[in-house]
Amino acid sequence: MGVLDLASSRAAAATVVVLGLVLSFGVVCNGGKTSSFVRKVEKTMDMPLDSDVFKVPPGYNAPQQVHITQGDQLGKAVIVSWVTVDEPGSSSVLYWSANSKKKKAEGKITTYKFYNYTSGYIHHTTVRNLMFNTKYYYVIGIGHTERQFWFITPPEVGPDTSYTFGLIGDLGQSYDSNKTLTHYELNPQKGQAVLFVGDLSYADNYPNHDNVRWDTWGRFVERSVAYQPWIWTAGNHEIDFAPEIGETKPFKPYSHRYHVPYKASGSTSPFWYSIKRASAYIIVLSSYSAYGKYTPQYKWLEEELPKVNRSETPWLIVLMHSPWYNSYNYHYMEGETMRVMYEPWFVKYKVDVVFAGQERVSNVAYNIVNGICKPVKDQYAPVYITIGDGGNLEGLATNMTEPQPDYSAYREASFGHATLDIKNRTHAYYSWHRNQDGYAVKADSMWFFNRFYHPVDDSTTAE
């Protein structure tokens, strides 16, 4: 969906963007602002299979669907992934920087079947021991059709290291998706890496979960993700659970195609893990895996949060797909049980921002019998930002709860992307960019003050 919702405990409080996936929290109070911008609500159309953005690269067995992500916990490794179709070919990655000799890394190949679809040969190769803050070139397709790309490693992990993240969610492969990706690419302040909060290809919206749409999506986003890492979060459209056609293993296409460095953080599953990047500690959680007490995800997070050293990584960011707070009638209460389980931890460990829903409120006082259901303002609670506004074929989330809840500071039904520009250990600047605006225009923005180093009242910092 395409919506922007700012979670806030009072009108004009800290600005938060709820773009897309949204959960309605049934509190009836006077809230913040609903944008006066009205985007024409037409049917969101997927791009046809013969669109230029889906074009197969020329040459025999040419690598396609090239994408990279962080390959370790510190940012000194990159996982390079791609698909070959004609035959397996080489899983080697040849890589070098301007002042180094060429080196080679070897990877592995996997394939899978889904109903009547058989995947191409999916390659995953981890390039390790890279230098920080260095531009590397890499070549894949060795022995057949070679293709060359590049990426820049992050600066060394440290408390005052500046870094900019792009923020995209619910992308899909519609005409609006293409506008979002183009808008992000042409943003003068675009990120150095993308935090992607789930819902990639939307292949499950097609008959029999048509996995050809996983291939087209991979070719569509290659123009960005082959050059800068996207940090992956699994959404509901990645589940691909379809017992009616004999597919009973959740996340099968996603888990074969998109690898993450989960073992580096002691996780037993690729659906929840953590990485450090510059001055940020990023925790990825799975809204659609078991998260109750004593489950593997619960136990991992319980042990993970105390490990965060805020003197090394001041910014603690959590990614998940299903939002805990929003004011739209979509995915209603879907994240509520997870919120009840984990929100006390988020407040205790002073999480700065949760990308999926926004504002410094918490509802930790609530339990099922006491009736305390109104979120309370808490300067040690995270901001919740929902950013599911990439351009998916489900269209805009226009059905908002009325009156606007008091925790919602700002909301809008539009497609777009966002950036989080970390300046130092105390300040970061968030901005949201509507597709209909110029490339450098900020439709909504706010300053973040770090919860650990600068826990001031930021409820009036929205712009």
Coordinates of C-alpha atoms in Angstrom, one line a residue:
M1 CA 0.0 0.0 0.0
G2 CA 1.1 3.6 -0.3
V3 CA 0.6 5.6 2.8
L4 CA 2.5 7.8 5.1
D5 CA 1.6 7.8 8.8
L6 CA 3.5 9.6 11.6
A7 CA 3.0 8.0 15.0
S8 CA 2.8 10.6 17.7
S9 CA 1.3 10.8 21.2
R10 CA -0.1 14.2 20.4
A11 CA -0.8 16.4 17.4
A12 CA 2.3 17.8 15.8
A13 CA 4.5 15.3 17.6
A14 CA 7.5 13.5 16.1
T15 CA 6.9 13.0 12.4
V16 CA 6.5 9.4 11.3
V17 CA 5.8 8.0 7.9
V18 CA 3.4 5.1 7.5
L19 CA 3.7 4.2 3.8
G20 CA 1.9 1.1 2.8
L21 CA 1.4 -1.8 5.2
V22 CA -0.6 -0.4 8.1
L23 CA -2.2 -1.6 11.3
S24 CA -5.0 0.3 12.9
F25 CA -4.8 0.9 16.6
G26 CA -8.3 1.5 17.9
V27 CA -7.7 4.5 20.0
V28 CA -10.3 7.3 19.5
C29 CA -8.5 10.6 20.2
N30 CA -7.7 13.7 18.4
G31 CA -4.4 13.1 16.5
G32 CA -2.1 14.9 14.3
K33 CA -2.3 15.9 10.6
T34 CA -3.6 14.1 7.6
S35 CA -2.0 15.4 4.5
S36 CA -4.0 17.6 2.2
F37 CA -2.2 16.1 -0.8
V38 CA -4.6 14.0 -2.9
R39 CA -3.0 11.5 -5.3
K40 CA -5.3 10.3 -8.0
V41 CA -6.4 6.9 -7.0
E42 CA -6.3 4.8 -10.1
K43 CA -5.8 1.0 -10.4
T44 CA -2.2 0.1 -9.9
M45 CA -1.1 -1.8 -13.0
D46 CA 1.8 -4.2 -13.2
M47 CA 4.3 -3.7 -16.0
P48 CA 3.9 -6.2 -18.8
L49 CA 6.5 -9.0 -19.1
D50 CA 8.0 -7.4 -22.2
S51 CA 8.8 -4.2 -20.4
D52 CA 12.4 -2.9 -20.8
V53 CA 13.0 -3.1 -17.1
F54 CA 12.6 -6.9 -17.3
K55 CA 14.9 -7.3 -20.2
V56 CA 17.2 -10.4 -20.1
P57 CA 20.9 -9.4 -20.5
P58 CA 22.4 -10.5 -23.8
G59 CA 24.9 -13.3 -24.2
Y60 CA 25.0 -17.0 -23.5
N61 CA 24.3 -17.8 -19.9
A62 CA 24.6 -14.2 -18.9
P63 CA 24.2 -13.5 -15.2
Q64 CA 20.9 -11.9 -14.4
Q65 CA 19.0 -10.7 -11.3
V66 CA 22.3 -9.6 -9.7
H67 CA 22.0 -8.4 -6.2
I68 CA 24.2 -7.8 -3.2
T69 CA 23.7 -7.6 0.6
Q70 CA 26.0 -7.3 3.6
G71 CA 27.9 -10.6 4.1
D72 CA 29.0 -10.4 7.7
Q73 CA 28.2 -8.5 10.8
L74 CA 30.7 -5.7 10.5
G75 CA 30.4 -4.7 6.8
K76 CA 33.7 -6.2 5.5
A77 CA 32.0 -8.8 3.4
V78 CA 29.4 -8.8 0.7
I79 CA 27.1 -11.6 -0.5
V80 CA 26.9 -11.5 -4.4
S81 CA 23.9 -13.3 -5.8
W82 CA 22.8 -13.9 -9.4
V83 CA 21.0 -16.4 -11.7
T84 CA 22.1 -18.2 -14.8
V85 CA 19.6 -19.9 -17.0
D86 CA 21.3 -21.9 -19.8
E87 CA 23.6 -24.0 -17.5
P88 CA 25.1 -23.6 -14.0
G89 CA 28.3 -21.9 -15.2
S90 CA 30.8 -20.5 -12.7
S91 CA 30.0 -19.2 -9.2
S92 CA 33.3 -17.3 -9.1
V93 CA 33.4 -13.6 -8.3
L94 CA 36.5 -11.7 -9.5
Y95 CA 36.9 -8.5 -7.5
W96 CA 39.4 -5.7 -7.0
S97 CA 39.8 -2.2 -5.8
A98 CA 41.7 0.6 -7.5
N99 CA 44.9 -0.1 -5.5
S100 CA 44.7 -3.9 -5.2
K101 CA 45.3 -7.0 -7.2
K102 CA 42.4 -9.0 -8.6
K103 CA 41.1 -11.7 -6.3
K104 CA 38.6 -14.5 -6.7
A105 CA 35.9 -15.8 -4.4
E106 CA 34.0 -19.1 -4.9
G107 CA 30.4 -19.6 -4.1
K108 CA 27.6 -22.2 -4.3
I109 CA 24.6 -22.9 -6.6
T110 CA 21.1 -23.8 -5.6
T111 CA 17.8 -24.5 -7.4
Y112 CA 14.3 -25.1 -6.4
K113 CA 10.9 -26.2 -7.8
F114 CA 7.6 -24.5 -7.1
Y115 CA 4.5 -26.2 -8.5
N116 CA 5.1 -26.3 -12.3
Y117 CA 8.1 -23.8 -12.1
T118 CA 11.8 -24.8 -12.0
S119 CA 14.2 -22.0 -11.1
G120 CA 17.4 -21.1 -12.9
Y121 CA 20.7 -21.7 -11.3
I122 CA 20.9 -19.4 -8.3
H123 CA 24.5 -18.4 -7.3
H124 CA 25.5 -17.1 -3.9
T125 CA 29.1 -16.1 -3.3
T126 CA 30.5 -14.3 -0.2
V127 CA 33.4 -11.9 -0.8
R128 CA 35.3 -11.5 2.5
N129 CA 38.1 -9.5 4.1
L130 CA 37.2 -6.2 2.3
M131 CA 38.6 -2.9 3.3
F132 CA 36.2 -0.3 4.8
N133 CA 35.1 2.7 2.8
T134 CA 36.5 1.3 -0.5
K135 CA 35.1 1.1 -4.0
Y136 CA 35.3 -2.5 -5.4
Y137 CA 34.6 -3.7 -8.9
Y138 CA 33.4 -7.2 -9.5
V139 CA 32.9 -9.5 -12.4
I140 CA 30.6 -12.5 -12.7
G141 CA 29.7 -14.9 -15.5
I142 CA 33.3 -16.0 -15.9
G143 CA 33.8 -18.5 -18.7
H144 CA 30.5 -17.5 -20.5
T145 CA 29.2 -13.9 -20.7
E146 CA 30.9 -11.7 -18.2
R147 CA 29.2 -8.7 -16.5
Q148 CA 30.9 -6.1 -14.4
F149 CA 29.5 -4.1 -11.5
W150 CA 30.8 -2.2 -8.4
F151 CA 30.0 -1.4 -4.8
I152 CA 31.4 0.8 -2.0
T153 CA 32.0 -0.8 1.4
P154 CA 30.8 1.2 4.5
P155 CA 33.1 3.1 6.7
E156 CA 34.5 1.4 9.8
V157 CA 32.0 0.8 12.6
G158 CA 32.2 3.8 15.0
P159 CA 30.1 6.1 17.1
D160 CA 30.3 9.2 15.0
T161 CA 30.4 7.7 11.6
S162 CA 28.0 9.4 9.3
Y163 CA 26.0 7.2 6.9
T164 CA 22.8 7.4 4.8
F165 CA 20.3 4.6 4.4
G166 CA 17.5 4.5 1.8
L167 CA 14.2 3.1 2.9
I168 CA 11.9 1.1 0.7
G169 CA 9.1 -1.3 1.3
D170 CA 6.3 -3.1 -0.5
L171 CA 7.8 -2.5 -3.9
G172 CA 6.3 -5.0 -6.3
Q173 CA 6.7 -4.5 -10.1
S174 CA 4.0 -2.1 -11.1
Y175 CA 4.4 1.2 -13.0
D176 CA 4.4 2.9 -9.6
S177 CA 7.2 0.6 -8.5
N178 CA 9.3 1.8 -11.4
K179 CA 8.6 5.4 -10.5
T180 CA 9.6 4.8 -6.9
L181 CA 12.9 3.1 -7.8
T182 CA 13.7 5.8 -10.4
H183 CA 12.8 8.5 -7.8
Y184 CA 15.1 6.9 -5.3
E185 CA 18.0 6.5 -7.8
L186 CA 17.7 10.2 -8.8
N187 CA 17.4 11.6 -5.3
P188 CA 20.6 13.7 -4.7
Q189 CA 20.6 12.4 -1.1
K190 CA 19.9 8.8 -1.9
G191 CA 21.2 6.2 0.5
Q192 CA 24.5 4.3 0.5
A193 CA 22.5 1.1 1.3
V194 CA 18.8 0.3 1.4
L195 CA 16.9 -1.0 4.3
F196 CA 14.1 -3.0 2.7
V197 CA 11.2 -3.8 5.0
G198 CA 9.6 -6.7 3.1
D199 CA 7.3 -7.6 0.2
L200 CA 9.5 -7.9 -2.8
S201 CA 8.0 -9.4 -6.0
Y202 CA 4.4 -10.0 -5.1
A203 CA 4.6 -13.2 -7.1
D204 CA 2.0 -14.8 -4.8
N205 CA -0.6 -12.5 -6.2
Y206 CA -0.5 -14.3 -9.5
P207 CA -2.1 -17.6 -10.4
N208 CA -0.2 -20.5 -8.7
H209 CA 2.2 -18.0 -7.2
D210 CA 3.8 -17.5 -10.6
N211 CA 7.5 -17.7 -9.9
V212 CA 8.4 -16.1 -13.2
R213 CA 7.5 -12.9 -11.4
W214 CA 10.4 -13.5 -9.0
D215 CA 12.7 -13.5 -12.0
T216 CA 11.2 -10.4 -13.5
W217 CA 11.5 -8.6 -10.2
G218 CA 15.1 -9.6 -9.8
R219 CA 15.9 -8.1 -13.2
F220 CA 13.9 -5.0 -12.4
V221 CA 15.8 -4.0 -9.2
E222 CA 19.2 -5.1 -10.4
R223 CA 20.0 -1.5 -11.6
S224 CA 20.2 -0.5 -7.9
V225 CA 20.8 -3.6 -5.8
A226 CA 23.8 -4.8 -7.9
Y227 CA 25.6 -1.6 -6.9
Q228 CA 24.5 -1.0 -3.3
P229 CA 23.5 -3.6 -0.7
W230 CA 19.8 -4.0 0.2
I231 CA 19.3 -5.3 3.7
W232 CA 16.4 -7.8 3.4
T233 CA 13.4 -8.3 5.6
A234 CA 10.8 -11.0 4.9
G235 CA 7.2 -9.8 4.4
N236 CA 3.9 -11.6 4.1
H237 CA 4.2 -11.8 0.3
E238 CA 7.4 -13.8 0.8
I239 CA 5.6 -16.6 2.7
D240 CA 4.4 -18.4 -0.5
F241 CA 2.5 -21.0 1.5
A242 CA 0.1 -22.6 -1.0
P243 CA -1.1 -26.1 0.1
E244 CA -3.8 -26.0 -2.5
I245 CA -1.0 -26.6 -5.1
G246 CA 1.2 -28.8 -2.9
E247 CA 3.5 -26.0 -1.7
T248 CA 3.7 -26.4 2.1
K249 CA 7.2 -25.0 2.9
P250 CA 6.9 -21.3 3.7
F251 CA 9.4 -18.8 2.2
K252 CA 10.7 -21.3 -0.3
P253 CA 11.4 -18.9 -3.3
Y254 CA 12.6 -16.1 -1.0
S255 CA 15.0 -18.2 1.0
H256 CA 16.5 -19.7 -2.1
R257 CA 17.0 -16.4 -3.8
Y258 CA 17.9 -14.0 -1.0
H259 CA 20.7 -15.0 1.4
V260 CA 21.6 -12.9 4.5
P261 CA 24.5 -13.2 7.0
Y262 CA 22.3 -14.6 9.8
K263 CA 24.9 -17.0 11.3
A264 CA 27.2 -14.1 12.0
S265 CA 24.9 -12.9 14.7
G266 CA 24.2 -16.3 16.2
S267 CA 20.8 -16.6 14.6
T268 CA 19.5 -20.0 13.6
S269 CA 17.3 -18.6 10.8
P270 CA 17.7 -16.2 7.9
F271 CA 14.5 -14.4 8.8
W272 CA 15.9 -12.7 11.9
Y273 CA 19.5 -11.5 12.2
S274 CA 21.6 -8.4 13.0
I275 CA 24.3 -6.4 11.3
K276 CA 26.4 -3.4 12.2
R277 CA 26.9 -0.7 9.5
A278 CA 28.8 2.5 10.2
S279 CA 27.2 3.9 13.5
A280 CA 24.0 1.8 13.3
Y281 CA 23.1 -1.6 14.8
I282 CA 20.4 -3.0 12.7
I283 CA 18.1 -5.8 14.0
V284 CA 15.9 -7.6 11.4
L285 CA 12.9 -9.5 12.8
S286 CA 10.3 -11.8 11.2
S287 CA 6.7 -10.9 11.7
Y288 CA 5.6 -14.2 10.1
S289 CA 7.8 -16.6 12.0
A290 CA 7.1 -17.9 15.5
Y291 CA 8.0 -15.2 18.0
G292 CA 6.3 -16.3 21.2
K293 CA 8.1 -17.0 24.4
Y294 CA 10.8 -19.7 24.2
T295 CA 10.7 -19.8 20.4
P296 CA 14.1 -19.5 18.6
Q297 CA 13.3 -15.9 17.5
Y298 CA 12.3 -14.8 21.0
K299 CA 15.4 -16.4 22.6
W300 CA 17.7 -14.9 20.0
L301 CA 16.3 -11.4 20.5
E302 CA 16.5 -11.7 24.2
E303 CA 20.2 -12.5 24.0
E304 CA 20.9 -10.1 21.1
L305 CA 19.6 -6.8 22.6
P306 CA 22.1 -6.8 25.6
K307 CA 24.9 -7.2 23.1
V308 CA 24.4 -3.8 21.6
N309 CA 27.2 -1.5 22.6
R310 CA 25.9 2.0 22.1
S311 CA 29.4 3.5 22.6
E312 CA 30.3 1.7 19.3
T313 CA 26.9 1.8 17.5
P314 CA 24.8 4.6 19.0
W315 CA 21.9 4.1 16.6
L316 CA 19.7 1.0 17.3
I317 CA 17.3 0.3 14.4
V318 CA 14.8 -2.5 14.1
L319 CA 13.3 -3.7 10.8
M320 CA 10.1 -5.7 10.6
H321 CA 7.3 -6.0 8.2
S322 CA 4.0 -5.8 10.1
P323 CA 3.7 -2.5 11.9
W324 CA 2.7 -2.2 15.6
Y325 CA 1.1 1.3 15.3
N326 CA -0.7 2.8 12.4
S327 CA -4.0 4.5 11.6
Y328 CA -5.2 2.7 8.5
N329 CA -7.7 -0.1 8.2
Y330 CA -5.2 -2.6 6.7
H331 CA -3.4 -5.4 8.4
Y332 CA -5.5 -4.5 11.4
M333 CA -3.9 -5.6 14.7
E334 CA -1.6 -8.0 12.8
G335 CA 1.4 -6.9 14.7
E336 CA -0.3 -6.7 18.1
T337 CA 0.8 -9.9 19.7
M338 CA 4.4 -9.3 18.6
R339 CA 4.2 -5.8 20.1
V340 CA 3.0 -7.2 23.4
M341 CA 5.9 -9.6 23.5
Y342 CA 8.7 -7.3 22.5
E343 CA 7.8 -3.7 23.1
P344 CA 9.0 -3.7 26.7
W345 CA 12.4 -4.7 25.5
F346 CA 12.5 -2.0 22.8
V347 CA 11.8 0.6 25.5
K348 CA 14.3 -0.9 28.0
Y349 CA 17.1 -0.9 25.4
K350 CA 16.2 2.5 24.0
V351 CA 15.6 1.5 20.4
D352 CA 15.8 4.6 18.2
V353 CA 13.5 3.7 15.4
V354 CA 11.3 0.8 14.2
F355 CA 10.8 0.8 10.5
A356 CA 7.4 -0.5 9.9
G357 CA 5.1 1.9 11.9
Q358 CA 6.2 5.8 14.0
E359 CA 6.5 8.0 17.1
R360 CA 7.8 7.8 20.6
V361 CA 4.9 6.1 22.2
S362 CA 4.6 2.8 23.9
N363 CA 1.7 0.7 25.1
V364 CA 3.7 -1.4 27.6
A365 CA 1.1 -0.8 30.4
Y366 CA -1.6 -2.7 28.5
N367 CA -2.5 -6.3 29.2
I368 CA -5.7 -8.1 28.2
V369 CA -7.5 -7.5 31.5
N370 CA -6.5 -4.0 32.7
G371 CA -8.1 -2.0 29.8
I372 CA -5.1 0.4 29.6
C373 CA -5.2 0.6 25.8
K374 CA -4.1 4.1 25.1
P375 CA -0.4 4.5 24.2
V376 CA 1.4 6.8 26.5
K377 CA 4.2 9.3 25.5
D378 CA 7.6 7.9 26.4
Q379 CA 10.8 9.5 25.4
Y380 CA 12.7 6.2 25.7
A381 CA 10.3 4.5 23.3
P382 CA 11.1 4.1 19.6
V383 CA 9.6 6.1 16.8
Y384 CA 7.6 3.8 14.6
I385 CA 7.6 4.5 10.8
T386 CA 5.5 2.5 8.3
I387 CA 7.1 2.7 4.9
G388 CA 5.2 0.2 2.7
D389 CA 4.7 2.6 -0.1
G390 CA 6.9 1.3 -2.9
G391 CA 4.2 0.8 -5.5
N392 CA 2.8 -2.7 -5.2
L393 CA -0.2 -3.8 -7.3
E394 CA -2.5 -3.8 -4.2
G395 CA -2.7 0.0 -4.6
L396 CA -2.9 2.8 -2.1
A397 CA -4.0 2.4 1.5
T398 CA -6.7 5.2 1.6
N399 CA -9.0 3.8 4.2
M400 CA -7.9 5.7 7.3
T401 CA -9.4 5.5 10.8
E402 CA -11.4 8.5 11.9
P403 CA -10.9 10.4 14.0
Q404 CA -7.1 10.3 13.6
P405 CA -5.7 8.6 16.7
D406 CA -3.6 10.8 19.0
Y407 CA -0.4 8.8 18.4
S408 CA -0.6 9.5 14.6
A409 CA 1.4 12.7 13.9
Y410 CA 1.2 12.7 10.1
R411 CA -0.3 10.4 7.4
E412 CA -0.7 10.4 3.7
A413 CA -1.8 7.9 1.0
S414 CA 1.0 8.1 -1.6
F415 CA 3.8 6.1 -3.1
G416 CA 7.4 7.1 -2.4
H417 CA 10.6 6.3 -0.6
A418 CA 12.6 7.7 2.4
T419 CA 16.1 8.2 3.6
L420 CA 17.7 8.2 7.1
D421 CA 20.8 10.3 7.2
I422 CA 22.8 9.6 10.3
K423 CA 25.0 12.7 11.1
N424 CA 26.7 11.6 14.3
R425 CA 26.0 9.8 17.6
T426 CA 23.3 12.3 18.6
H427 CA 21.5 13.4 15.4
A428 CA 19.9 11.8 12.3
Y429 CA 17.7 13.3 9.7
Y430 CA 14.8 11.5 8.2
S431 CA 13.0 12.5 5.0
W432 CA 10.2 11.1 2.9
H433 CA 10.0 11.7 -0.8
R434 CA 6.7 11.5 -2.7
N435 CA 6.9 10.1 -6.2
Q436 CA 4.9 13.0 -7.7
D437 CA 7.5 15.6 -6.5
G438 CA 10.9 16.7 -7.8
Y439 CA 13.8 14.5 -7.0
A440 CA 15.1 16.6 -4.2
V441 CA 11.8 17.6 -2.7
K442 CA 11.0 16.4 0.9
A443 CA 7.3 15.8 1.4
D444 CA 7.9 15.1 5.1
S445 CA 10.9 15.2 7.3
M446 CA 12.1 15.2 10.9
W447 CA 15.2 15.3 13.1
F448 CA 15.9 12.2 15.3
F449 CA 17.6 12.6 18.6
N450 CA 19.4 9.5 19.7
R451 CA 17.6 7.7 22.6
F452 CA 20.9 6.8 24.3
Y453 CA 23.0 9.9 23.9
H454 CA 20.4 12.7 23.5
P455 CA 17.0 11.6 24.8
V456 CA 15.3 14.9 24.6
D457 CA 11.7 15.7 23.8
D458 CA 11.6 15.6 20.0
S459 CA 7.8 15.8 19.6
T460 CA 8.0 19.1 17.9
T461 CA 10.8 18.4 15.4
A462 CA 8.6 17.6 12.4
E463 CA 8.9 19.8 9.4

